[in-house]
PDB file of C-alpha atoms in Angstrom:
ATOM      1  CA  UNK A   1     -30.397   7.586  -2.114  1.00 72.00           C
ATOM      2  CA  UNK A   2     -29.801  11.211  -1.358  1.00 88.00           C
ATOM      3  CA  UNK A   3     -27.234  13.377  -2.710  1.00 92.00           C
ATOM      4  CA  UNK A   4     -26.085  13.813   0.990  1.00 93.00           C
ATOM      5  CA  UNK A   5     -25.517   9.904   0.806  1.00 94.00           C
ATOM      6  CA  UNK A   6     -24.578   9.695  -2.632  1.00 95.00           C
ATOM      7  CA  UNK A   7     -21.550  12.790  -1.387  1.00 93.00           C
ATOM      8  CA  UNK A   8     -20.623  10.562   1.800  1.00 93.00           C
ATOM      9  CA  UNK A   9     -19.872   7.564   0.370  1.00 94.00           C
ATOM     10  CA  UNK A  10     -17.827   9.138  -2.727  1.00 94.00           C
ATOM     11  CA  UNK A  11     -15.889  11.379   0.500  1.00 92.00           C
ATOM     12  CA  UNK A  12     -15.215   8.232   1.699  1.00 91.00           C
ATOM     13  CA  UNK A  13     -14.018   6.093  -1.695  1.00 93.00           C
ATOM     14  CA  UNK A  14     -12.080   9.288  -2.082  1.00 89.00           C
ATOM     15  CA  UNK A  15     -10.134   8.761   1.037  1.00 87.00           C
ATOM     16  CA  UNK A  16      -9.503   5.113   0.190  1.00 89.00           C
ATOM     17  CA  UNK A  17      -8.192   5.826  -3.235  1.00 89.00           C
ATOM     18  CA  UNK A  18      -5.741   8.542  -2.132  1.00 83.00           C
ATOM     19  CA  UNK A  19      -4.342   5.994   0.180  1.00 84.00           C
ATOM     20  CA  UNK A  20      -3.851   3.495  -2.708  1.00 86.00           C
ATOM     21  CA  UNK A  21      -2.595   5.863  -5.371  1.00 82.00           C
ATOM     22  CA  UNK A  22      -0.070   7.336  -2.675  1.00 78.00           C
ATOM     23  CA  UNK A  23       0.881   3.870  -1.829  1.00 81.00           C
ATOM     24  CA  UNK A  24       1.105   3.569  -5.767  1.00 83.00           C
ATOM     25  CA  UNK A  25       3.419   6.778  -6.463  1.00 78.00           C
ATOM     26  CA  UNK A  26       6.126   6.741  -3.300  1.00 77.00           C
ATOM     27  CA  UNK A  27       7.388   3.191  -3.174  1.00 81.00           C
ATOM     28  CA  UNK A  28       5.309   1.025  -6.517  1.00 85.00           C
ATOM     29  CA  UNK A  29       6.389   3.098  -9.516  1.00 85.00           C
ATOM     30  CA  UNK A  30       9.218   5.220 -11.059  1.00 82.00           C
ATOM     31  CA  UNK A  31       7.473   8.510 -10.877  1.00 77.00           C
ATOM     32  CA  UNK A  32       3.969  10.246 -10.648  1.00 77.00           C
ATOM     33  CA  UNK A  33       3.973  10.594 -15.109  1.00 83.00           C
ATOM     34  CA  UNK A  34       4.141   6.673 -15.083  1.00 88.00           C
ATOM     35  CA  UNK A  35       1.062   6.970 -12.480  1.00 86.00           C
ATOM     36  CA  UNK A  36      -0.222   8.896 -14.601  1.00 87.00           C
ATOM     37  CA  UNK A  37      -0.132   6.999 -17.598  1.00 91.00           C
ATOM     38  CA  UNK A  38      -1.686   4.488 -15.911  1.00 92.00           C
ATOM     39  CA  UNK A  39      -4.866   6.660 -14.654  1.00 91.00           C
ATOM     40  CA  UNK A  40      -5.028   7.727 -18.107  1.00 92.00           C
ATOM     41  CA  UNK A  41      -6.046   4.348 -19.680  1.00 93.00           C
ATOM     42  CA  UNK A  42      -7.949   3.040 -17.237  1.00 93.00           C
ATOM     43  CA  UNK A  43     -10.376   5.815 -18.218  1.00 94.00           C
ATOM     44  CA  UNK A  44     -10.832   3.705 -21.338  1.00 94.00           C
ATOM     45  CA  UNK A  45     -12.617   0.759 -20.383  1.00 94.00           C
ATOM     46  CA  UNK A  46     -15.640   2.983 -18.649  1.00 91.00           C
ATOM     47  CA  UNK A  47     -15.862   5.536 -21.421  1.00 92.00           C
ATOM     48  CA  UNK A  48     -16.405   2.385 -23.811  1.00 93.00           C
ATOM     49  CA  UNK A  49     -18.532   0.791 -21.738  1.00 94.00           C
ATOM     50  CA  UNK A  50     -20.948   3.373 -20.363  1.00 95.00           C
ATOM     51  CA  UNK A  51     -20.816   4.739 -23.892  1.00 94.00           C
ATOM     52  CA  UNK A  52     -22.699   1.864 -25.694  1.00 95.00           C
ATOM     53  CA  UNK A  53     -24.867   0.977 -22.574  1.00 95.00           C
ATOM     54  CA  UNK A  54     -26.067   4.298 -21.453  1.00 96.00           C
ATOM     55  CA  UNK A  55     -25.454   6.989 -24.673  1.00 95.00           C
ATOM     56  CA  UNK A  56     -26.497  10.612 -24.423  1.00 95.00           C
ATOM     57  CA  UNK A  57     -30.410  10.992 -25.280  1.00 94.00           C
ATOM     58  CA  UNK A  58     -31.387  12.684 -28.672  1.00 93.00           C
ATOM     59  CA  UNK A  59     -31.511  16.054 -28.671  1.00 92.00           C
ATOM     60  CA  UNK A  60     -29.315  16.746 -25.642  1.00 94.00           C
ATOM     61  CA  UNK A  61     -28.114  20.578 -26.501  1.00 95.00           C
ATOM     62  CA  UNK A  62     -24.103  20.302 -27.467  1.00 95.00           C
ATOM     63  CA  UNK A  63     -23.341  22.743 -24.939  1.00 96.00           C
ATOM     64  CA  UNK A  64     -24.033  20.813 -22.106  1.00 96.00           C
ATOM     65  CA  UNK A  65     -22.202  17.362 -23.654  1.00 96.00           C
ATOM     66  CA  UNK A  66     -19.263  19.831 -23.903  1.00 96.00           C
ATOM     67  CA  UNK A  67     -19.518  21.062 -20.697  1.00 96.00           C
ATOM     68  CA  UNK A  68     -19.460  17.636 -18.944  1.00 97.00           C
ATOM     69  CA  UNK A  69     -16.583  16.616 -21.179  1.00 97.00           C
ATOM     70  CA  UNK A  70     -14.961  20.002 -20.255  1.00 96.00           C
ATOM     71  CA  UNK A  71     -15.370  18.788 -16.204  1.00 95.00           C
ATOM     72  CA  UNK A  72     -13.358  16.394 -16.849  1.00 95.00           C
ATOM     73  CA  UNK A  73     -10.424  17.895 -18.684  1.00 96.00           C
ATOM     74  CA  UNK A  74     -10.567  19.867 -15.641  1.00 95.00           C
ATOM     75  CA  UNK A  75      -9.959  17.361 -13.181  1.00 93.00           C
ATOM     76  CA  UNK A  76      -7.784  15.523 -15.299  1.00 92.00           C
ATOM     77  CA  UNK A  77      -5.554  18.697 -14.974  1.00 93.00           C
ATOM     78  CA  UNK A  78      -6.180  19.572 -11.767  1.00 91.00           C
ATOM     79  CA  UNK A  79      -4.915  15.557 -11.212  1.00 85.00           C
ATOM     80  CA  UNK A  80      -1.809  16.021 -13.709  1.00 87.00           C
ATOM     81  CA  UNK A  81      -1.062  18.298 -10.469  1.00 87.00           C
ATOM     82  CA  UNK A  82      -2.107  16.946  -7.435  1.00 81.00           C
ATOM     83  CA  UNK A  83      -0.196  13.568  -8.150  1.00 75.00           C
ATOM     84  CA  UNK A  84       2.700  15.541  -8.559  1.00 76.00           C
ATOM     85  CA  UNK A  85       2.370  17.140  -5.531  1.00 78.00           C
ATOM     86  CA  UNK A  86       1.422  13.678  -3.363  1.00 68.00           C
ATOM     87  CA  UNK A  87       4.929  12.635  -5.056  1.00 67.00           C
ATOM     88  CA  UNK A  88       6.775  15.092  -2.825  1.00 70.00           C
ATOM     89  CA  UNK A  89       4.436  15.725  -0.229  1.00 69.00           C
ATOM     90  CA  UNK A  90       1.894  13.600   2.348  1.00 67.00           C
ATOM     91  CA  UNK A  91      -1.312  12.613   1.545  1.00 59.00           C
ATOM     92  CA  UNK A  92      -2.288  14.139   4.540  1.00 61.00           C
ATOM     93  CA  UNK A  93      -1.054  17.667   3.865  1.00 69.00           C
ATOM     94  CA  UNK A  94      -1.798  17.579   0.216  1.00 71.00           C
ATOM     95  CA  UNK A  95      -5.691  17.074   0.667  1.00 66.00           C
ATOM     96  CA  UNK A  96      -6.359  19.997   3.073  1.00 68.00           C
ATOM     97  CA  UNK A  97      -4.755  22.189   0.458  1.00 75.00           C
ATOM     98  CA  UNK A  98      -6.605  21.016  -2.046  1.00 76.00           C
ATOM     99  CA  UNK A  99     -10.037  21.512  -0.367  1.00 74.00           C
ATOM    100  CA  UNK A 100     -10.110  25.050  -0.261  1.00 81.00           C
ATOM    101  CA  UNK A 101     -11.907  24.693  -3.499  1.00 84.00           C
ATOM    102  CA  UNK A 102     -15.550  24.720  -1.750  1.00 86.00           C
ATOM    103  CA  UNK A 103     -15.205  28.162  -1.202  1.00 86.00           C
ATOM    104  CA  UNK A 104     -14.238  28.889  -4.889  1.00 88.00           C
ATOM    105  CA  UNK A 105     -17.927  26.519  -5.972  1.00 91.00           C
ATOM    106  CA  UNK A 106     -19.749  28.013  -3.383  1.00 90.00           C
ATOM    107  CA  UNK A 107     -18.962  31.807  -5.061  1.00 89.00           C
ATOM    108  CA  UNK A 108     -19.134  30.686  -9.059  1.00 92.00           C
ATOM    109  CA  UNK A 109     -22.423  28.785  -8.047  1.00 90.00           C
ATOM    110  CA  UNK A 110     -24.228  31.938  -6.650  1.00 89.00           C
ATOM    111  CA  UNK A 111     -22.848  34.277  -9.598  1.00 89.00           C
ATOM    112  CA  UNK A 112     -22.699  31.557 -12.295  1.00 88.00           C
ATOM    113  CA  UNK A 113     -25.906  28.796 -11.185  1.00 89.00           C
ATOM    114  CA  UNK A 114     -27.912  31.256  -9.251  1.00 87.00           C
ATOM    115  CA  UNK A 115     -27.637  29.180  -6.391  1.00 87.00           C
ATOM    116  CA  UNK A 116     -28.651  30.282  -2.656  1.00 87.00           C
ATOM    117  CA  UNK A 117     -26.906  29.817   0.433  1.00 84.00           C
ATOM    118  CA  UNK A 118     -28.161  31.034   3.695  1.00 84.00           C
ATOM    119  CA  UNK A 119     -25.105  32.404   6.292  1.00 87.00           C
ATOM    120  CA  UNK A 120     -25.623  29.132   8.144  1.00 87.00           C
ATOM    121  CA  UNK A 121     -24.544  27.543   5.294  1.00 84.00           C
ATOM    122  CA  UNK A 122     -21.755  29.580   4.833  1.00 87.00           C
ATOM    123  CA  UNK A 123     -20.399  29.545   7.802  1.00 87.00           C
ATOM    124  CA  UNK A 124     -20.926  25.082   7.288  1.00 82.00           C
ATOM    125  CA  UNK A 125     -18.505  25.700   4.162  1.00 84.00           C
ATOM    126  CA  UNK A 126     -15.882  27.263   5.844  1.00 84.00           C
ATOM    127  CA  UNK A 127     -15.903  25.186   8.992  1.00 82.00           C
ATOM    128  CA  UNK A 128     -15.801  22.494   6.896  1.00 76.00           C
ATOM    129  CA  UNK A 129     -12.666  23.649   4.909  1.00 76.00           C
ATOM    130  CA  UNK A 130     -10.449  24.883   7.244  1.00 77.00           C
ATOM    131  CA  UNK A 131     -12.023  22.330   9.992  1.00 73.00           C
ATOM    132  CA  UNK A 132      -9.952  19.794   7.751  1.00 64.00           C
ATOM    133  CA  UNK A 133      -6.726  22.110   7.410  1.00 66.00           C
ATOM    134  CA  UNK A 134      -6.501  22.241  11.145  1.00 70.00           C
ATOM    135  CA  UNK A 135      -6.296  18.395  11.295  1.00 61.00           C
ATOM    136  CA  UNK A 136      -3.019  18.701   9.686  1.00 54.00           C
ATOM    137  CA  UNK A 137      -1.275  21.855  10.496  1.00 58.00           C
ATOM    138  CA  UNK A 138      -0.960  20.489  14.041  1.00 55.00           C
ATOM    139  CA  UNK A 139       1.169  18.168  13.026  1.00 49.00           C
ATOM    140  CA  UNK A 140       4.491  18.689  11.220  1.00 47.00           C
ATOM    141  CA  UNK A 141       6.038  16.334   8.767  1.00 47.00           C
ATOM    142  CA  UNK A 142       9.061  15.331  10.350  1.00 50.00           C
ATOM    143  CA  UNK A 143       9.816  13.950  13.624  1.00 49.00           C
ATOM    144  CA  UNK A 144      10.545  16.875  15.491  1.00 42.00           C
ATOM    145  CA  UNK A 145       8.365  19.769  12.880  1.00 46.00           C
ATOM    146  CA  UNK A 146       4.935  20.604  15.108  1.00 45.00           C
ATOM    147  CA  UNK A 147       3.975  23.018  12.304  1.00 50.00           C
ATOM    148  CA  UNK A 148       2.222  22.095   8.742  1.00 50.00           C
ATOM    149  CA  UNK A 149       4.892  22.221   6.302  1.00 58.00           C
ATOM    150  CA  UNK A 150       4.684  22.319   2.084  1.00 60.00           C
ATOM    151  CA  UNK A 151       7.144  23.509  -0.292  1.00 67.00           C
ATOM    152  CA  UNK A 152       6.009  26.555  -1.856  1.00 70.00           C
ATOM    153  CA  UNK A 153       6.183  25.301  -5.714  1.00 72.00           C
ATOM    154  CA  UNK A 154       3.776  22.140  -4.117  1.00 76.00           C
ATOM    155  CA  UNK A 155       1.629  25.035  -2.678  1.00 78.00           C
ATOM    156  CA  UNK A 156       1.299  26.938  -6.212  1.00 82.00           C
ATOM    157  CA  UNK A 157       0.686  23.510  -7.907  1.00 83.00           C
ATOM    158  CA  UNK A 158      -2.211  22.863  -5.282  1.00 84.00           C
ATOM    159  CA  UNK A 159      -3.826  26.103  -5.785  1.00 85.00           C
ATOM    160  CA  UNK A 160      -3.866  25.708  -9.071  1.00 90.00           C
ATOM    161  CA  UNK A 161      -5.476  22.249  -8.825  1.00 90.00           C
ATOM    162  CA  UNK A 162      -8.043  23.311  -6.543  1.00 88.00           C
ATOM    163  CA  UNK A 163      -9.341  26.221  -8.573  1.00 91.00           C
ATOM    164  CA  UNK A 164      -9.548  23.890 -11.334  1.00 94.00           C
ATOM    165  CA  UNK A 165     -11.312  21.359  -9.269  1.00 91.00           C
ATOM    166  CA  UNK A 166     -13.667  24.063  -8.665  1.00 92.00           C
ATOM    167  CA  UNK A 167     -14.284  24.890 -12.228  1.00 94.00           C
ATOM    168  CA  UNK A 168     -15.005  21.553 -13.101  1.00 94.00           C
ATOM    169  CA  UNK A 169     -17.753  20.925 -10.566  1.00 93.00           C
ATOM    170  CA  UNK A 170     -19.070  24.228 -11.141  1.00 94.00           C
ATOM    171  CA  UNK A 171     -19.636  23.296 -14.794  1.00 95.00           C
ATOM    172  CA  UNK A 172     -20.668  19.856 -13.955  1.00 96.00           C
ATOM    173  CA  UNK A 173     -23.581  21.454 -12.426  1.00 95.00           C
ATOM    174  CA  UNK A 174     -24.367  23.358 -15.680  1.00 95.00           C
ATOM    175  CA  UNK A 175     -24.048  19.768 -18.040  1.00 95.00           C
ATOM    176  CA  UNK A 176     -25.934  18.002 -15.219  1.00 95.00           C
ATOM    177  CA  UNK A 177     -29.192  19.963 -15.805  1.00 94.00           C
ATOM    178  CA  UNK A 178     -29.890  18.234 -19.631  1.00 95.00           C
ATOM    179  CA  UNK A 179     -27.264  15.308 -19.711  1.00 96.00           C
ATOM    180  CA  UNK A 180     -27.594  12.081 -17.141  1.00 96.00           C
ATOM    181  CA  UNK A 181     -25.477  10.918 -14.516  1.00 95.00           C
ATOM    182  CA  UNK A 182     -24.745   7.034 -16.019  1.00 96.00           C
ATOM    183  CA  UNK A 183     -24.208   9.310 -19.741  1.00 96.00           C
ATOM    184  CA  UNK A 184     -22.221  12.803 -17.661  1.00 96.00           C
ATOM    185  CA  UNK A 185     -20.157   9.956 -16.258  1.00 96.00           C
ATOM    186  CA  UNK A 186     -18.274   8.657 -19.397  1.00 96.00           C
ATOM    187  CA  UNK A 187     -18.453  11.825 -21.045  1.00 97.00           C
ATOM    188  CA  UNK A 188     -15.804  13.236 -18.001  1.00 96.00           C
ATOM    189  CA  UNK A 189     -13.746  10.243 -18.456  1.00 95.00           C
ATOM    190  CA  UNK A 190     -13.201  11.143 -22.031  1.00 96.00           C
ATOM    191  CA  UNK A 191     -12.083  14.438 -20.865  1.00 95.00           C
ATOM    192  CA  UNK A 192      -9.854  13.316 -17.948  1.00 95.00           C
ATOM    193  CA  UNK A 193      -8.559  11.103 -20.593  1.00 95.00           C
ATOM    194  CA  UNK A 194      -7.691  13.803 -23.020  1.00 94.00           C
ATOM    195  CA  UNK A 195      -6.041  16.097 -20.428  1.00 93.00           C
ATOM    196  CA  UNK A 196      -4.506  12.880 -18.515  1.00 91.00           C
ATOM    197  CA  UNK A 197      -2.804  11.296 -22.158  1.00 91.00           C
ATOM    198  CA  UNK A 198      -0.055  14.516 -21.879  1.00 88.00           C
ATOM    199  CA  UNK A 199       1.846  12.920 -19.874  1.00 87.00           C
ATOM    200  CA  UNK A 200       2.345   9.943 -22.375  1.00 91.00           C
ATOM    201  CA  UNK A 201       5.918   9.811 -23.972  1.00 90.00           C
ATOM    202  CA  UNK A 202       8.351   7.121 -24.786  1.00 92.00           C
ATOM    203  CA  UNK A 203       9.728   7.209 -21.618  1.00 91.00           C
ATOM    204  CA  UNK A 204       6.056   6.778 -19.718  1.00 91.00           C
ATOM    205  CA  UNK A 205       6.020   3.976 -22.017  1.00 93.00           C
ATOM    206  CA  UNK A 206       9.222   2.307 -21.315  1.00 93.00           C
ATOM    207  CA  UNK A 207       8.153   2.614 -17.308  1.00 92.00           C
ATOM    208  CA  UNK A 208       4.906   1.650 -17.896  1.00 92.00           C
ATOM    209  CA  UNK A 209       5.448  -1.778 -19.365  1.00 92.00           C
ATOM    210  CA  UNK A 210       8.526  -2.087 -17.002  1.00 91.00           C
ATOM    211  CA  UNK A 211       5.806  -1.920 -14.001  1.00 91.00           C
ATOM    212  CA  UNK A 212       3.638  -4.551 -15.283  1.00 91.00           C
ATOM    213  CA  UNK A 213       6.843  -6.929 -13.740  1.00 88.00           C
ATOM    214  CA  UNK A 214       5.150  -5.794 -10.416  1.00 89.00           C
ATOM    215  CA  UNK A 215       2.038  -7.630  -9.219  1.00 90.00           C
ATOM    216  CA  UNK A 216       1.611  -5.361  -6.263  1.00 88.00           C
ATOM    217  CA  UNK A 217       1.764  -2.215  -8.877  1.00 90.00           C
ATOM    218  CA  UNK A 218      -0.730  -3.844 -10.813  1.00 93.00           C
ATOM    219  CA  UNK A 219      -3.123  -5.179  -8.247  1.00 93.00           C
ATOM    220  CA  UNK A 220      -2.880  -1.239  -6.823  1.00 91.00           C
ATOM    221  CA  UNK A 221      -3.777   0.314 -10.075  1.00 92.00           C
ATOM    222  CA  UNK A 222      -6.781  -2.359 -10.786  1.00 93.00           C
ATOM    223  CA  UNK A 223      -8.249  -1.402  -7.295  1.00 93.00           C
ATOM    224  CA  UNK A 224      -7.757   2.435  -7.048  1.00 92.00           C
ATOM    225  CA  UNK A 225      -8.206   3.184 -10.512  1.00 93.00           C
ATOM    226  CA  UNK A 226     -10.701   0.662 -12.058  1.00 93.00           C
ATOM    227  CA  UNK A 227     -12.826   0.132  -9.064  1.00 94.00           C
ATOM    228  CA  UNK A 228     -12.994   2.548  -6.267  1.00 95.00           C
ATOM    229  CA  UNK A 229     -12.193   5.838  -7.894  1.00 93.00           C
ATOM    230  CA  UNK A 230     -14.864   5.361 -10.954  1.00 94.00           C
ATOM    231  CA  UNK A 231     -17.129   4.434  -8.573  1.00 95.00           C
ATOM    232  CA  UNK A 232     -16.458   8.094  -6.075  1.00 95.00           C
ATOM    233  CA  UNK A 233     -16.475   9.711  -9.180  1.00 94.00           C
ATOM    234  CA  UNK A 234     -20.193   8.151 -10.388  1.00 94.00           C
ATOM    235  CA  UNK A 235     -21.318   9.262  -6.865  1.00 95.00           C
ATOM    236  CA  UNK A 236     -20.022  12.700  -6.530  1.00 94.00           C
ATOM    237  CA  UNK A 237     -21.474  12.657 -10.365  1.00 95.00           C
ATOM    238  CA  UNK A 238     -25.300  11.633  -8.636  1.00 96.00           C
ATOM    239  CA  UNK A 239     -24.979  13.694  -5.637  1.00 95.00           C
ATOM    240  CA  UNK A 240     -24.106  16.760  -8.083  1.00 94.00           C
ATOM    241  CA  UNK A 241     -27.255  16.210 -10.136  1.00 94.00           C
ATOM    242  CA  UNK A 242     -29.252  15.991  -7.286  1.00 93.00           C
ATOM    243  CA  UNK A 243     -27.902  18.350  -4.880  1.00 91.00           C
ATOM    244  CA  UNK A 244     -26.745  21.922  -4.580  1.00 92.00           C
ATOM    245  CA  UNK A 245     -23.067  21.599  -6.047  1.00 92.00           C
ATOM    246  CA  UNK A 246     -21.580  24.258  -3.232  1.00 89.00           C
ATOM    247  CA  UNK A 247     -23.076  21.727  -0.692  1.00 90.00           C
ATOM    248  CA  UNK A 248     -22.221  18.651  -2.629  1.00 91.00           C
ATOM    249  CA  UNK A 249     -18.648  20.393  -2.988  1.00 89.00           C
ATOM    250  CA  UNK A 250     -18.495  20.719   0.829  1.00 87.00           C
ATOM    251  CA  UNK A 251     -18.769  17.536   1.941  1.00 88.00           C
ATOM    252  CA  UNK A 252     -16.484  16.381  -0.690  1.00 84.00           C
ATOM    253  CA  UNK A 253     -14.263  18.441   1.650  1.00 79.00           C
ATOM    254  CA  UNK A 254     -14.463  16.248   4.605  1.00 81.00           C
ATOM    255  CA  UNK A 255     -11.852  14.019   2.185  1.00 80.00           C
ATOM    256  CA  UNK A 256      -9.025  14.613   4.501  1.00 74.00           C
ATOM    257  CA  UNK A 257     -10.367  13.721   7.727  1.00 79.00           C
ATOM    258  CA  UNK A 258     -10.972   9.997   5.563  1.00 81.00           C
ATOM    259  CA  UNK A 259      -7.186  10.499   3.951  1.00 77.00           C
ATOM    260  CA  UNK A 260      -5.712  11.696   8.261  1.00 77.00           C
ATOM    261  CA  UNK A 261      -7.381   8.884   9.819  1.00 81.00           C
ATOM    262  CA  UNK A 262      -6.913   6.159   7.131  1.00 80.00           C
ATOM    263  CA  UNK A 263      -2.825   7.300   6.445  1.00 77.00           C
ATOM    264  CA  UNK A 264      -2.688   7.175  10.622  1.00 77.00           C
ATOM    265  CA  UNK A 265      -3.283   3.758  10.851  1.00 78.00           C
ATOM    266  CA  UNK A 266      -1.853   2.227   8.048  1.00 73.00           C
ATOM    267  CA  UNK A 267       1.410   4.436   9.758  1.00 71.00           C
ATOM    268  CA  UNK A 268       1.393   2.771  13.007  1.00 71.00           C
ATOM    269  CA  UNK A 269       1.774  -0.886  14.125  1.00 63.00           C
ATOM    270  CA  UNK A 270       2.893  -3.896  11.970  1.00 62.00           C
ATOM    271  CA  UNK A 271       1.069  -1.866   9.216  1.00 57.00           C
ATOM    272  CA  UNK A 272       3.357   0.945   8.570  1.00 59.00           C
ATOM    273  CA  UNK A 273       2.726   1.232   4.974  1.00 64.00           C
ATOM    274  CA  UNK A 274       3.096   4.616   4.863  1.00 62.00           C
ATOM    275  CA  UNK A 275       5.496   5.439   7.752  1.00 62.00           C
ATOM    276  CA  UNK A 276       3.608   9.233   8.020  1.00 60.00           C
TER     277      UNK A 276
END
């Protein structure tokens, strides 16, 4: 496969899993740290897994094992975020914000990677970014709102995220040149892990084992976060090591078209999971 196809089908995983985990956070659990919790240890199985069956080659320099552990700390902060953001705000306005972080890669990977982009593709990465924020600002979030609406503490929590998002794809990049995807992959898990287990406290705890009463909770959590989220994340992971990572990073993007078109029609009909 190419990256562009390995970056397409984690877009679209993506999508799926933001519908699950919002389905997850507004009406399945107490709160987005009990989420949270979850995601956390359900990095655990992969890191031991991978680990034993595909370990990091001899002689791999340290800096790049740190750097792909330090991705993932990255994202696992950036998530600590964005969940608590899609607790207070739609999936489909949460996303767009989110994915203004091309345009942060795209700028560290020609000062930081050396990376080229022509002003075609330029002017592809910022189609593609605020291409998706259009989607949503046309429509509001209530009944009668025609404008995009966010809080702005949900804003500042999203910027945050995405420059983070940005760093950690940015140095992804850098491990990606010495360390393997199928070894890269559980070394980010161990750092999404590490950033992820702050939320734990005896109170996470206490909701956490309370929410293993709910079968629909559970069967959520097995599918987003043990199944279709690893596997987006061991694509993007491929399509990064293969590709430019300010293209890769731009079709990532394209996640909220997935997340406006999926949340639509599980909002209309006998559906109406999400009631957006």
């Amino acid at each position: 496969m190419s990256w562009i196809a390995f970056a397409l089908a984690a877009t679209f995983l993506i999508g799926v899993g933001s519908i699950l985990e919002k389905l997850l956070i507004s009406r399945y659990l107490p709160g987005s740290k009990t989420f949270l919790g979850w995601l956390a240890l359900s990095m655990i199985p992969h890191c031991i897994i991978f680990a034993f069956v595909f370990p990091v080659p001899d002689g791999t320099p340290f800096i790049r094992i740190i750097a792909m552990v330090g991705t993932g700390a990255c994202w696992g902060m950036s998530g600590n975020l964005m969940y608590r953001a899609l607790q207070r705000s739609e999936a489909s306005r949460v996303w767009p914000v989110l994915n203004v972080s091309p345009i942060y890669v795209a700028i560290m990977a020609v000062f930081l990677l050396g990376e080229i982009l022509t002003g075609l593709q330029w002017g592809a990465i910022i189609l593609a970014v605020f291409g998706t924020i259009l989607i949503s600002i046309s429509f509001g979030s209530g009944e009668n709102s025609k404008r995009f609406q966010i809080d702005k503490p949900v804003l500042g929590m999203l910027i945050i995220a995405s420059l983070l998002m940005a760093v950690g794809q940015v140095i992804a990049k850098y491990g990606l040149e010495e360390v393997p995807p199928l070894s890269g992959f559980w070394l980010m898990r161990i750092g999404m892990f590490a950033s992820m287990s702050l939320n734990f406290s005896p109170t996470v705890f206490r909701n956490m084992v309370t929410s293993l009463k709910s079968p629909k909770a559970m069967w959520l959590v097995g599918v987003a976060e043990l199944l279709i989220f690893p596997a987006a994340i061991l694509m993007l992971t491929f399509a990064t090591d293969l590709g430019p990572v300010s293209l890769v990073s731009t079709l990532n993007a394209t996640v909220p078209i997935w997340v406006f078109v999926l949340s639509t029609i599980f909002s209309i009909g006998r559906w109406n999971l999400l009631n957006e």
